[in-house]
Amino acid sequence: MAFSKTTIALVILTVVVNAQRPSFAGLKPIGYPDIETDLLSSRFGEDEDLPIEAKGDRGLINRLNQLPIENRPFWYLNWKQYEDLRRKPQNWPQRPNSFIGTK
């Protein structure tokens, strides 16, 4: 009797585990896709110094340069400062927790 209960429990466990992956997905795990280690540099195949908000569109930058300064977007006027903040974010030291008695 104990053998049949153990066998039934193992069969149910096997069915539950196999039910986690749908049949149309195949029998083997696919794995992780190969990705580049450096995703941010040269995303568009050029090393042109453009703001991230332009998304590599040189024509957009040319059109924005033709606008008067008061009509240009704020992100375009200050994009150098934004790039500096993205590359070197400001960090603050973490204060010790007053609720934990660290001595």
PDB file of C-alpha atoms in Angstrom:
ATOM      1  CA  MET A   1       0.000   0.000   0.000  1.00  0.00           C
ATOM      2  CA  ALA A   2       2.839   2.393   0.850  1.00  0.00           C
ATOM      3  CA  PHE A   3       4.492   1.627  -2.489  1.00  0.00           C
ATOM      4  CA  SER A   4       1.356   2.543  -4.443  1.00  0.00           C
ATOM      5  CA  LYS A   5       0.921   5.818  -2.515  1.00  0.00           C
ATOM      6  CA  THR A   6       4.540   6.752  -3.185  1.00  0.00           C
ATOM      7  CA  THR A   7       4.169   5.862  -6.865  1.00  0.00           C
ATOM      8  CA  ILE A   8       0.974   7.906  -7.189  1.00  0.00           C
ATOM      9  CA  ALA A   9       2.628  10.863  -5.434  1.00  0.00           C
ATOM     10  CA  LEU A  10       5.630  10.710  -7.781  1.00  0.00           C
ATOM     11  CA  VAL A  11       3.387  10.455 -10.851  1.00  0.00           C
ATOM     12  CA  ILE A  12       1.332  13.460  -9.709  1.00  0.00           C
ATOM     13  CA  LEU A  13       4.515  15.413  -8.981  1.00  0.00           C
ATOM     14  CA  THR A  14       5.894  14.566 -12.434  1.00  0.00           C
ATOM     15  CA  VAL A  15       2.656  15.645 -14.117  1.00  0.00           C
ATOM     16  CA  VAL A  16       2.602  18.946 -12.205  1.00  0.00           C
ATOM     17  CA  VAL A  17       6.243  19.689 -13.010  1.00  0.00           C
ATOM     18  CA  ASN A  18       5.815  18.886 -16.714  1.00  0.00           C
ATOM     19  CA  ALA A  19       2.643  20.964 -16.894  1.00  0.00           C
ATOM     20  CA  GLN A  20       4.640  24.113 -16.151  1.00  0.00           C
ATOM     21  CA  ARG A  21       5.953  24.267 -19.727  1.00  0.00           C
ATOM     22  CA  PRO A  22       3.383  24.345 -22.538  1.00  0.00           C
ATOM     23  CA  SER A  23       3.604  21.625 -25.162  1.00  0.00           C
ATOM     24  CA  PHE A  24       4.019  24.074 -28.047  1.00  0.00           C
ATOM     25  CA  ALA A  25       7.200  25.491 -26.467  1.00  0.00           C
ATOM     26  CA  GLY A  26       9.150  22.296 -27.121  1.00  0.00           C
ATOM     27  CA  LEU A  27      10.784  19.818 -24.807  1.00  0.00           C
ATOM     28  CA  LYS A  28      14.122  21.504 -24.163  1.00  0.00           C
ATOM     29  CA  PRO A  29      14.707  24.902 -22.596  1.00  0.00           C
ATOM     30  CA  ILE A  30      15.710  27.543 -25.092  1.00  0.00           C
ATOM     31  CA  GLY A  31      18.190  29.335 -22.849  1.00  0.00           C
ATOM     32  CA  TYR A  32      19.188  32.948 -22.793  1.00  0.00           C
ATOM     33  CA  PRO A  33      19.881  34.943 -25.959  1.00  0.00           C
ATOM     34  CA  ASP A  34      23.408  36.093 -26.637  1.00  0.00           C
ATOM     35  CA  ILE A  35      23.690  39.814 -25.982  1.00  0.00           C
ATOM     36  CA  GLU A  36      26.507  42.250 -26.345  1.00  0.00           C
ATOM     37  CA  THR A  37      28.342  43.192 -23.194  1.00  0.00           C
ATOM     38  CA  ASP A  38      28.450  46.909 -23.999  1.00  0.00           C
ATOM     39  CA  LEU A  39      24.958  47.910 -25.075  1.00  0.00           C
ATOM     40  CA  LEU A  40      25.215  51.681 -24.798  1.00  0.00           C
ATOM     41  CA  SER A  41      28.258  52.550 -26.867  1.00  0.00           C
ATOM     42  CA  SER A  42      27.878  52.757 -30.623  1.00  0.00           C
ATOM     43  CA  ARG A  43      24.275  51.576 -30.678  1.00  0.00           C
ATOM     44  CA  PHE A  44      23.702  53.087 -34.102  1.00  0.00           C
ATOM     45  CA  GLY A  45      27.060  52.167 -35.586  1.00  0.00           C
ATOM     46  CA  GLU A  46      28.448  55.679 -35.243  1.00  0.00           C
ATOM     47  CA  ASP A  47      30.314  57.527 -32.570  1.00  0.00           C
ATOM     48  CA  GLU A  48      28.516  60.787 -33.202  1.00  0.00           C
ATOM     49  CA  ASP A  49      27.974  62.920 -30.115  1.00  0.00           C
ATOM     50  CA  LEU A  50      24.176  63.277 -30.031  1.00  0.00           C
ATOM     51  CA  PRO A  51      21.709  63.538 -27.170  1.00  0.00           C
ATOM     52  CA  ILE A  52      19.978  60.300 -26.180  1.00  0.00           C
ATOM     53  CA  GLU A  53      16.586  61.921 -26.691  1.00  0.00           C
ATOM     54  CA  ALA A  54      17.323  62.374 -30.388  1.00  0.00           C
ATOM     55  CA  LYS A  55      17.687  58.566 -30.765  1.00  0.00           C
ATOM     56  CA  GLY A  56      20.398  58.932 -33.399  1.00  0.00           C
ATOM     57  CA  ASP A  57      18.335  61.161 -35.674  1.00  0.00           C
ATOM     58  CA  ARG A  58      20.811  63.662 -37.112  1.00  0.00           C
ATOM     59  CA  GLY A  59      18.016  65.304 -39.141  1.00  0.00           C
ATOM     60  CA  LEU A  60      16.156  66.143 -35.931  1.00  0.00           C
ATOM     61  CA  ILE A  61      19.252  67.843 -34.539  1.00  0.00           C
ATOM     62  CA  ASN A  62      19.659  69.834 -37.751  1.00  0.00           C
ATOM     63  CA  ARG A  63      16.016  70.962 -37.570  1.00  0.00           C
ATOM     64  CA  LEU A  64      16.383  71.925 -33.906  1.00  0.00           C
ATOM     65  CA  ASN A  65      19.495  73.965 -34.717  1.00  0.00           C
ATOM     66  CA  GLN A  66      17.452  75.997 -37.199  1.00  0.00           C
ATOM     67  CA  LEU A  67      14.918  76.985 -34.542  1.00  0.00           C
ATOM     68  CA  PRO A  68      15.410  80.125 -32.464  1.00  0.00           C
ATOM     69  CA  ILE A  69      16.875  79.428 -29.027  1.00  0.00           C
ATOM     70  CA  GLU A  70      13.633  80.308 -27.227  1.00  0.00           C
ATOM     71  CA  ASN A  71      11.746  77.660 -29.262  1.00  0.00           C
ATOM     72  CA  ARG A  72      14.228  74.809 -28.764  1.00  0.00           C
ATOM     73  CA  PRO A  73      13.259  72.058 -26.327  1.00  0.00           C
ATOM     74  CA  PHE A  74      14.749  72.155 -22.861  1.00  0.00           C
ATOM     75  CA  TRP A  75      16.379  68.737 -23.209  1.00  0.00           C
ATOM     76  CA  TYR A  76      18.229  69.928 -26.296  1.00  0.00           C
ATOM     77  CA  LEU A  77      19.514  73.106 -24.684  1.00  0.00           C
ATOM     78  CA  ASN A  78      20.941  71.251 -21.687  1.00  0.00           C
ATOM     79  CA  TRP A  79      21.850  67.896 -23.184  1.00  0.00           C
ATOM     80  CA  LYS A  80      25.538  68.171 -22.278  1.00  0.00           C
ATOM     81  CA  GLN A  81      24.629  68.592 -18.606  1.00  0.00           C
ATOM     82  CA  TYR A  82      22.225  65.644 -18.839  1.00  0.00           C
ATOM     83  CA  GLU A  83      24.970  63.487 -20.349  1.00  0.00           C
ATOM     84  CA  ASP A  84      27.335  64.414 -17.516  1.00  0.00           C
ATOM     85  CA  LEU A  85      24.682  63.429 -14.970  1.00  0.00           C
ATOM     86  CA  ARG A  86      24.047  60.113 -16.733  1.00  0.00           C
ATOM     87  CA  ARG A  87      27.726  59.249 -16.912  1.00  0.00           C
ATOM     88  CA  LYS A  88      28.603  60.365 -13.385  1.00  0.00           C
ATOM     89  CA  PRO A  89      25.497  60.223 -11.183  1.00  0.00           C
ATOM     90  CA  GLN A  90      25.660  62.030  -7.884  1.00  0.00           C
ATOM     91  CA  ASN A  91      25.848  59.670  -4.928  1.00  0.00           C
ATOM     92  CA  TRP A  92      25.125  60.468  -1.325  1.00  0.00           C
ATOM     93  CA  PRO A  93      26.564  58.576   1.613  1.00  0.00           C
ATOM     94  CA  GLN A  94      24.035  56.448   3.416  1.00  0.00           C
ATOM     95  CA  ARG A  95      23.293  57.529   6.959  1.00  0.00           C
ATOM     96  CA  PRO A  96      23.360  54.893   9.665  1.00  0.00           C
ATOM     97  CA  ASN A  97      19.995  53.607  10.809  1.00  0.00           C
ATOM     98  CA  SER A  98      19.110  55.034  14.218  1.00  0.00           C
ATOM     99  CA  PHE A  99      16.747  52.136  14.951  1.00  0.00           C
ATOM    100  CA  ILE A 100      19.504  49.544  14.796  1.00  0.00           C
ATOM    101  CA  GLY A 101      21.963  49.621  17.667  1.00  0.00           C
ATOM    102  CA  THR A 102      25.291  49.317  15.872  1.00  0.00           C
ATOM    103  CA  LYS A 103      28.172  49.988  18.218  1.00  0.00           C
TER     104      LYS A 103
END
